[in-house]
Short mmCIF file of C-alpha atoms in Angstrom, two decimals:
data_model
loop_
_atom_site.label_atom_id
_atom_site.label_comp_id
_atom_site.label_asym_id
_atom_site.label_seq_id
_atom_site.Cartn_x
_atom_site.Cartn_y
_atom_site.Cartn_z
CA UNK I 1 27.88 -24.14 22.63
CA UNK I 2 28.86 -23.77 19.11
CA UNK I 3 27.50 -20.96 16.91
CA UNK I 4 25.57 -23.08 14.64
CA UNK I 5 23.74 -24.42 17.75
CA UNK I 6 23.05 -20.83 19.40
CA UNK I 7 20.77 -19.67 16.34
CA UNK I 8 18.88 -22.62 16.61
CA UNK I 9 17.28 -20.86 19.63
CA UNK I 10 17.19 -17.64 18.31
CA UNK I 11 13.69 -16.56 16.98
CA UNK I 12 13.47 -16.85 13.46
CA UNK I 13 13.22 -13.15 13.38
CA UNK I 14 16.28 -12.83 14.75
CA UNK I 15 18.13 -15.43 12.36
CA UNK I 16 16.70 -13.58 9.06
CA UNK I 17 18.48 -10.63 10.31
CA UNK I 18 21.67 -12.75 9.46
CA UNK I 19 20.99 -11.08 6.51
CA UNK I 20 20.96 -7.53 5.66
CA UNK I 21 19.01 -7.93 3.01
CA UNK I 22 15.80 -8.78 5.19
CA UNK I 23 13.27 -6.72 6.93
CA UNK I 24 11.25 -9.14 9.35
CA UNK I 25 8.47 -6.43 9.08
CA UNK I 26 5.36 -7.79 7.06
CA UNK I 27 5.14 -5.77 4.00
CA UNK I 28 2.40 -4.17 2.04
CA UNK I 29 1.85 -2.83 -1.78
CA UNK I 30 -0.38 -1.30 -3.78
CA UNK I 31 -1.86 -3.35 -6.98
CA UNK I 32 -3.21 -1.09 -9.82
CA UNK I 33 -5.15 -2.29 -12.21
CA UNK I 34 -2.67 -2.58 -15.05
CA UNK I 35 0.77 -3.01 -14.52
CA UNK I 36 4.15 -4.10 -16.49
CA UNK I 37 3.67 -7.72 -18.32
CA UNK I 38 6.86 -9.02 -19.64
CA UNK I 39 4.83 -12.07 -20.77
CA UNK I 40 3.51 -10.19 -23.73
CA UNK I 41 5.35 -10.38 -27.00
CA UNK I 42 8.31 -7.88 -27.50
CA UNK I 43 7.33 -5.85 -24.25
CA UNK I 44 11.03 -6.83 -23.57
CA UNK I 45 13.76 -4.46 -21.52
CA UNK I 46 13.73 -1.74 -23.93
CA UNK I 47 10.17 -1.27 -23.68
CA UNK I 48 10.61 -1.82 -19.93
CA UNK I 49 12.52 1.45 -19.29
CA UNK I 50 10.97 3.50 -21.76
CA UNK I 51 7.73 2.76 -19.33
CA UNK I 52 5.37 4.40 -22.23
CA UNK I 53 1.70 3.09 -21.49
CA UNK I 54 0.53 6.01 -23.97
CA UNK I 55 2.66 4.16 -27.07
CA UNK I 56 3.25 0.27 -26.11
CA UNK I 57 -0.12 0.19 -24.12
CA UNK I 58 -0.20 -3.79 -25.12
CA UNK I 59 2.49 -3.59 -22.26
CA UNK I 60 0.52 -2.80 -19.36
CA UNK I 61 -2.28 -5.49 -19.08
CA UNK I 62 -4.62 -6.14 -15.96
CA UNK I 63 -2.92 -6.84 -12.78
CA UNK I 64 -4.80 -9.86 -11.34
CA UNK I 65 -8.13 -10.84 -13.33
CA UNK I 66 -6.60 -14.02 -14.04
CA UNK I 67 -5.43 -17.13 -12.69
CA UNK I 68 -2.05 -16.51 -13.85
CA UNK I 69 -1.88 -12.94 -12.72
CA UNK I 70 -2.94 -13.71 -8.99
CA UNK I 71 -1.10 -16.71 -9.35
CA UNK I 72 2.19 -14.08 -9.90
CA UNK I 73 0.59 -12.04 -7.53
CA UNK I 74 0.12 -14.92 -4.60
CA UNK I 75 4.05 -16.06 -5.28
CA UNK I 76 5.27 -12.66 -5.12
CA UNK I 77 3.41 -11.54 -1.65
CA UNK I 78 5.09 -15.12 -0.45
CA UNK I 79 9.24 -14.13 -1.10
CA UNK I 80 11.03 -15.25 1.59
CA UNK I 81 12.54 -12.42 3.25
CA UNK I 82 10.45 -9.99 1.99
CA UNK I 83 6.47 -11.20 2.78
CA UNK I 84 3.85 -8.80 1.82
CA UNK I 85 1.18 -9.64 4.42
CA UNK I 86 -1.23 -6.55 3.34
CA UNK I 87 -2.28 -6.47 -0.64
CA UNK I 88 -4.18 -2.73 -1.58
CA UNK I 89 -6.57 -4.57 -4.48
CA UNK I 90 -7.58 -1.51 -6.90
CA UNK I 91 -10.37 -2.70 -9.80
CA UNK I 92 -13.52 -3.86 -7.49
CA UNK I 93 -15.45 -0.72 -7.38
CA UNK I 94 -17.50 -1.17 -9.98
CA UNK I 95 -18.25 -5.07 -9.27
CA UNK I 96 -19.09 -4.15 -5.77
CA UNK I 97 -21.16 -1.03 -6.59
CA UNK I 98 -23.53 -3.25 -9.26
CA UNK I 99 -23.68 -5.62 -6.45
CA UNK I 100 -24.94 -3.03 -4.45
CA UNK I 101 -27.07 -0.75 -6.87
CA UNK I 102 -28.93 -4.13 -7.80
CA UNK I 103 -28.77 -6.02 -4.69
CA UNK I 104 -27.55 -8.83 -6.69
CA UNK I 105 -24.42 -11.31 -6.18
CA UNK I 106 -25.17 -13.51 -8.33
CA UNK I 107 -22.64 -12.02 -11.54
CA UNK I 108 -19.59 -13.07 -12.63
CA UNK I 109 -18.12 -9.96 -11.76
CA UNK I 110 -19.15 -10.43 -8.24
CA UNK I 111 -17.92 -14.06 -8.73
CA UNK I 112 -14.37 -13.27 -9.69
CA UNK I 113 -14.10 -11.38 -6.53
CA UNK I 114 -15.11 -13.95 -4.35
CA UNK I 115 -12.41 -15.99 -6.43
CA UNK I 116 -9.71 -14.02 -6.24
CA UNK I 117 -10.16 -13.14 -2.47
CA UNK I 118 -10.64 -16.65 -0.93
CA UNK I 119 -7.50 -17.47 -3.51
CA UNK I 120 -5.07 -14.55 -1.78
CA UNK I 121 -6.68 -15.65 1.89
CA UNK I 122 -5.78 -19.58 1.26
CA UNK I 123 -2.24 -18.75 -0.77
CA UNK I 124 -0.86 -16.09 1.49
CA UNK I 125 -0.79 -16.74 4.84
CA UNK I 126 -2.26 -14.16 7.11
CA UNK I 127 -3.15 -11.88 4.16
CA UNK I 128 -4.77 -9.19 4.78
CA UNK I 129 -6.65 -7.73 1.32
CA UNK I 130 -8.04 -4.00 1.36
CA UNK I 131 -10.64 -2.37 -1.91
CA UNK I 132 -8.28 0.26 -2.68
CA UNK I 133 -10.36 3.83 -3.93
CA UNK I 134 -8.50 6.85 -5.28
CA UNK I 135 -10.58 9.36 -6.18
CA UNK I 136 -8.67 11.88 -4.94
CA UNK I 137 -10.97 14.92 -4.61
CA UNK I 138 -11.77 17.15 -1.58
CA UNK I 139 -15.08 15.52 -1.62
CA UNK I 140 -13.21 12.21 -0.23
CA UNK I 141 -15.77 10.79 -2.78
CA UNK I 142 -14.14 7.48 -1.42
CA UNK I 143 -16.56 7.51 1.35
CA UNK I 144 -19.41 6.83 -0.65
CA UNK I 145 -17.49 3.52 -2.31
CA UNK I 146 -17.28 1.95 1.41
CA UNK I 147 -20.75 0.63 1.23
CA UNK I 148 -19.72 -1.57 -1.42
CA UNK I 149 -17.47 -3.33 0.45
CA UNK I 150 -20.25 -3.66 3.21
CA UNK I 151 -22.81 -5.08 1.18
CA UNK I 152 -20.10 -7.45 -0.33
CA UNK I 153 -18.99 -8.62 2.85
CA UNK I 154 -22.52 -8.72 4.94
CA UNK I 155 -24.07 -10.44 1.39
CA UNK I 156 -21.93 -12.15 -1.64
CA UNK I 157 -19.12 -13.15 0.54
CA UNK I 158 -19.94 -16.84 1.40
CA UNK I 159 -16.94 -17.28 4.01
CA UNK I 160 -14.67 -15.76 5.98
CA UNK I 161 -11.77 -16.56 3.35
CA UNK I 162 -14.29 -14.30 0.56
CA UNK I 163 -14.44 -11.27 2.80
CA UNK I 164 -12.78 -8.05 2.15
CA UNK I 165 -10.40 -7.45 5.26
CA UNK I 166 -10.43 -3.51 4.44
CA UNK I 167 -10.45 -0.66 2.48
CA UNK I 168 -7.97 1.09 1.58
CA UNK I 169 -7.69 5.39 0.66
CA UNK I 170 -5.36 6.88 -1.25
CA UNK I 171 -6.84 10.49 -1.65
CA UNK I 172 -4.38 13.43 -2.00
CA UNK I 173 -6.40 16.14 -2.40
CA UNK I 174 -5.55 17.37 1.14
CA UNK I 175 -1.83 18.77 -0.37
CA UNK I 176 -3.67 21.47 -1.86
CA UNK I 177 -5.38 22.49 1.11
CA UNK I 178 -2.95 21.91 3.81
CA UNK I 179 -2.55 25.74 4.12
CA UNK I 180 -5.62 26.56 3.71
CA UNK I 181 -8.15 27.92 6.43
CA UNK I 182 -9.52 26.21 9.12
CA UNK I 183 -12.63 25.50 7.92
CA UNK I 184 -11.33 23.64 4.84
CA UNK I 185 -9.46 21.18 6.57
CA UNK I 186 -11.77 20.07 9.08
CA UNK I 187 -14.18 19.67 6.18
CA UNK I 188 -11.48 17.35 4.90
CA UNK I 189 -11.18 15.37 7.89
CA UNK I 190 -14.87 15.08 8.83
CA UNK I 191 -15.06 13.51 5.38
CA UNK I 192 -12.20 11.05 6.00
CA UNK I 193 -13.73 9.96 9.16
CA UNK I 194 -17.00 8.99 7.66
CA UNK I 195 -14.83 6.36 6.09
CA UNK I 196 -14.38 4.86 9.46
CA UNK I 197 -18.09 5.42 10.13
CA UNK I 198 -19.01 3.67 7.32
CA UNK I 199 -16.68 0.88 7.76
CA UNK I 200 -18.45 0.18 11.47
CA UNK I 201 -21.92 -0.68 10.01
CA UNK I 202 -20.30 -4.05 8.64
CA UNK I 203 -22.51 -6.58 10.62
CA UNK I 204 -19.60 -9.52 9.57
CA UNK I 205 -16.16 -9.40 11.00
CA UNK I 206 -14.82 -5.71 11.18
CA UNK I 207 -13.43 -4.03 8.35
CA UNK I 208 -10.52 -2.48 8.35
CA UNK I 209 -9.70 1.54 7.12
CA UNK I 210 -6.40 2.49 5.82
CA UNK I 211 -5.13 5.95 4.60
CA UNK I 212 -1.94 6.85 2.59
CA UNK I 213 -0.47 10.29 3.45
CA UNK I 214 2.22 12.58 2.29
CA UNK I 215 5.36 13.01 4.61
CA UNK I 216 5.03 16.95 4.46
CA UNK I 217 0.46 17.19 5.18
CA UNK I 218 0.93 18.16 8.46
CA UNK I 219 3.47 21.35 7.86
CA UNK I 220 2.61 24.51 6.22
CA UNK I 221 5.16 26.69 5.10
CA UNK I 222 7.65 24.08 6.27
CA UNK I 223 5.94 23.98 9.86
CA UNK I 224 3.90 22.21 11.81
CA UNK I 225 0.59 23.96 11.09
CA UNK I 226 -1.85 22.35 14.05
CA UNK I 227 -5.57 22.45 13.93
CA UNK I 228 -8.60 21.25 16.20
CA UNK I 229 -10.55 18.27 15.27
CA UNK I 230 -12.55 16.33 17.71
CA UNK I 231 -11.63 18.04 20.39
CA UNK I 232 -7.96 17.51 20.00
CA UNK I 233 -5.86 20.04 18.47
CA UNK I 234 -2.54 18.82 16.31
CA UNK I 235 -1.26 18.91 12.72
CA UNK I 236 -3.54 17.12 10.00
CA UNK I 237 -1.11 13.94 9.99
CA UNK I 238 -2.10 13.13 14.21
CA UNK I 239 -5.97 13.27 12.92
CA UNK I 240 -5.28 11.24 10.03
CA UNK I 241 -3.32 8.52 12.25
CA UNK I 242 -6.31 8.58 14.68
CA UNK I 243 -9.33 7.82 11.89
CA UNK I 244 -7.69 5.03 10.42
CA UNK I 245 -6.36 1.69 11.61
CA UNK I 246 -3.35 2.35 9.59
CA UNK I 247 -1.85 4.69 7.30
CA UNK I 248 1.73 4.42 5.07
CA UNK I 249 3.96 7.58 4.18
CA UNK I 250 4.99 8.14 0.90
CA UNK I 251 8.10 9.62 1.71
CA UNK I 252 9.24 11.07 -2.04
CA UNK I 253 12.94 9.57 -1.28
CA UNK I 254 15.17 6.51 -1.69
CA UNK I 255 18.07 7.14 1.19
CA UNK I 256 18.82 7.63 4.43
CA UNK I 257 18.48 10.25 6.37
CA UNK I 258 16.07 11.55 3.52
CA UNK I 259 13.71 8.55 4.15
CA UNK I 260 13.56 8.43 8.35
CA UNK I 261 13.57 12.43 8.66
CA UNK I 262 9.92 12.00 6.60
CA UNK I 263 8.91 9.35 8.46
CA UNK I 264 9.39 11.49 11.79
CA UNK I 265 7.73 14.81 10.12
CA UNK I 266 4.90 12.58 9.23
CA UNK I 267 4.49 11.73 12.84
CA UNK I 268 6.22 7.73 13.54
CA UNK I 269 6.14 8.32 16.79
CA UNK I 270 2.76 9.39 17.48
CA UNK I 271 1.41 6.14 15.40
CA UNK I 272 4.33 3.84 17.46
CA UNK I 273 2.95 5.39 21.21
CA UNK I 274 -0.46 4.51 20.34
CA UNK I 275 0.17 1.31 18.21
CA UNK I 276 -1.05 2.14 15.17
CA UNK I 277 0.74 0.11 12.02
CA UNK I 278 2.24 2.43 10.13
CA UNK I 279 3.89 2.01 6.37
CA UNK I 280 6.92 3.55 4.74
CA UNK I 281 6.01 3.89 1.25
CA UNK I 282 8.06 3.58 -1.60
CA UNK I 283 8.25 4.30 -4.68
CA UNK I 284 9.18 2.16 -7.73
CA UNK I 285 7.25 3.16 -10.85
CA UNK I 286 8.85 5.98 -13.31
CA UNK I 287 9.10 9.44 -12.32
CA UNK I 288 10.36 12.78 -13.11
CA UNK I 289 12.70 12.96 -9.78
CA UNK I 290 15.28 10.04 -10.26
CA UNK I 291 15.76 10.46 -6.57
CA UNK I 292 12.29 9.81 -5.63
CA UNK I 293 12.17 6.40 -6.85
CA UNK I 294 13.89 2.89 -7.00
CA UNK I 295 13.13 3.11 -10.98
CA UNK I 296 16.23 2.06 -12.75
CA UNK I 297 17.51 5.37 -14.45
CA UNK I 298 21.42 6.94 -14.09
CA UNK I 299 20.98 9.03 -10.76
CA UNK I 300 23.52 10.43 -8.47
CA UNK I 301 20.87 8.93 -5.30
CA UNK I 302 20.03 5.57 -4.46
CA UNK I 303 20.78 1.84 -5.93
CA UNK I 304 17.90 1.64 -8.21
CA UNK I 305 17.51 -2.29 -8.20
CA UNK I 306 15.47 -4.19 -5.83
CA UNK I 307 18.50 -5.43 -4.01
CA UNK I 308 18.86 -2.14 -3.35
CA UNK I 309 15.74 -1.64 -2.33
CA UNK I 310 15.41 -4.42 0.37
CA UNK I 311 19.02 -2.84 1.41
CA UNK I 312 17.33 0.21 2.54
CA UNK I 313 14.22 -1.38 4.17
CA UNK I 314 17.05 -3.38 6.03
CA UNK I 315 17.76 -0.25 7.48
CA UNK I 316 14.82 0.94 9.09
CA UNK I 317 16.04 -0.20 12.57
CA UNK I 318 19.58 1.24 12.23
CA UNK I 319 18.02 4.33 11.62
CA UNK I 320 15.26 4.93 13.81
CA UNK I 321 12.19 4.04 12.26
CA UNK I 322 12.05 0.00 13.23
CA UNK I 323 8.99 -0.24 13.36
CA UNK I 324 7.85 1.19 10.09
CA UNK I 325 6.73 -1.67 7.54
CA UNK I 326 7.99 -1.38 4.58
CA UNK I 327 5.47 -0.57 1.38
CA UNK I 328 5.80 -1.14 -2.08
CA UNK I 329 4.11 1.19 -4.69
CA UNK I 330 3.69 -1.09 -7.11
CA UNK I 331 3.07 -4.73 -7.49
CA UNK I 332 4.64 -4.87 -11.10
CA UNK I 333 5.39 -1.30 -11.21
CA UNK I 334 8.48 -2.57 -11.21
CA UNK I 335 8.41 -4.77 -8.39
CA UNK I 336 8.39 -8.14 -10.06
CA UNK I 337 8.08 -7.45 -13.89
CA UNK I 338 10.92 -9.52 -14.55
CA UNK I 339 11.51 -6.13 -16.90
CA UNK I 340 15.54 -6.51 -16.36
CA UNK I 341 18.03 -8.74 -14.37
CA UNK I 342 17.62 -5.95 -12.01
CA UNK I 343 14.13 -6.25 -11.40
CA UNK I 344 13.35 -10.12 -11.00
CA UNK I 345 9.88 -11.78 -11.89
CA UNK I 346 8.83 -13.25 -8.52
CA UNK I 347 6.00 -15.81 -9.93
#
């Protein structure tokens, strides 16, 4: 049997591994609600790198309140080789909450949501679309935003294809309290899991919960640092893993070993043994650590282009961490501006 003819009956998972280049793992990313547009006049590659919202804020225009923008959105989940199957939608809280407050769906706010979620359900096949909060404060004030997305789901959302699959968390007020007593943590966590409390009074479909963590929340003092919770005692990462359906890592770093060392301290394994999804987070927007992030600066770590960056993901099994999905942080942040030949538009 020639070659040609033995990848024919290889699974197509297997035959996109031809190529380094792809991870067969669905990806996710995070979409803020303003982001890089190249499409605006003279926010060209100059104005790209310089990454100034402060002094070229005509730069950084809404992320997906358009046609256009989703459209961009919608082609860039659909890549080939690099599929982003899970979309962290920030910019519905306060369409949702009037919803809610007024027990009224019939706005065009509320309309633009149902819009733009039936549009990323029937574009993107097997999306799954998450209300992303960030309030980031010990109060996990994201709890109270949950409701939202119930009421939106059990009363605007006309469909199954207009239904929120999830929220999404990304609250990181627990690094400043990851030393801290006892008492203070647990407080923490009890507040998380109301999330998931919240999420099970949904009366349509189930809504999902996700939560992003920091590689280095369960150690204190660069160790493991358990405490009980339920019943169970282990670091603050374990309990995290447990209260949500999924979490990603942001992992600070661009390279191996840097990159699969995190994911292990932020416990892979425990999410692998008991099957929960779990994200490698990466970052791509400007920083002050050029080695924390894919942005394109002169840095002595990392390939800072996105071939580069789909290298790395393309790594995840040769380096332990296989079944990690990859995460982007953020959908035009640089991740398909189009800002530089490095840095492709995807739309």
């Amino acid at each position: 049997m020639t070659v040609a003819a033995e990848s024919i009956l290889l699974p197509l998972c297997l035959l996109l591994l031809v190529s380094r280049f792809v991870n067969c793992a669905d990806y996710s990313t995070y979409v803020w609600t303003t982001s890089f547009d190249n499409t605006v006049s003279g926010c060209d590659e100059t104005k790209f790198l310089a990454w100034d919202s402060a002094s070229n804020p005509e730069c950084f225009t809404h992320s997906w309140n358009t046609e256009a923008k989703r459209t961009w959105l919608w082609n860039t989940c659909n890549v080939t080789g690099a599929e982003i199957k899970y979309v962290y939608l920030s910019d519905l809280k306060n369409a949702l909450k009037a919803a809610w407050l007024n027990n009224n769906c019939q706005t065009s706010d509320i309309n633009l949501v149902r819009t733009t979620v039936a549009d990323g359900h029937t574009k993107v096949p097997g999306l799954k679309l998450y209300a992303l909060f960030a309030d980031s404060d010990l109060a996990v004030t994201e709890k109270t935003r949950v409701r939202y997305v119930v009421y939106y789901n059990d009363h605007c959302a006309q469909s199954a294809q207009e239904r929120i699959d999830g929220v999404a968390v990304n609250n990181e007020a627990y690094a400043g309290i990851k030393c801290s007593d006892n008492t203070t943590r647990t407080t923490y966590l009890n507040n998380l899991n109301t999330i998931k409390t919240e999420a099970a009074l949904q009366l349509n479909g189930t809504l999902l919960t996700h939560y992003s963590v920091g590689w280095h929340w369960g150690l204190c003092n660069d160790l493991h640092d358990p405490i009980t919770f339920n019943g169970k005692t282990a670091d603050a990462v374990v309990h995290m893993i447990d209260i949500f359906n999924s979490v990603d890592v942001q992992v600070g770093a661009i390279i191996f070993p840097d990159i699969a060392d995190r994911m292990v301290i932020a416990q892979y394994n425990y999410a692998v043994n008991i099957s929960k999804p779990i994200f490698t987070t990466v970052y791509t927007n400007k920083v002050s650590i050029c080695g924390t992030s894919f942005f394109p600066v002169t840095c002595n770590k990392g390939t800072h282009t996105e071939a580069g960056m789909l290298d790395i993901f393309s790594q995840f099994g040769s380096n332990g961490i296989g079944q990690a999905k990859p995460c982007i942080h953020y959908f035009r942040g640089i991740y398909s501006t189009g800002g530089n030949s490095d840095w492709p538009k995807h739309n």
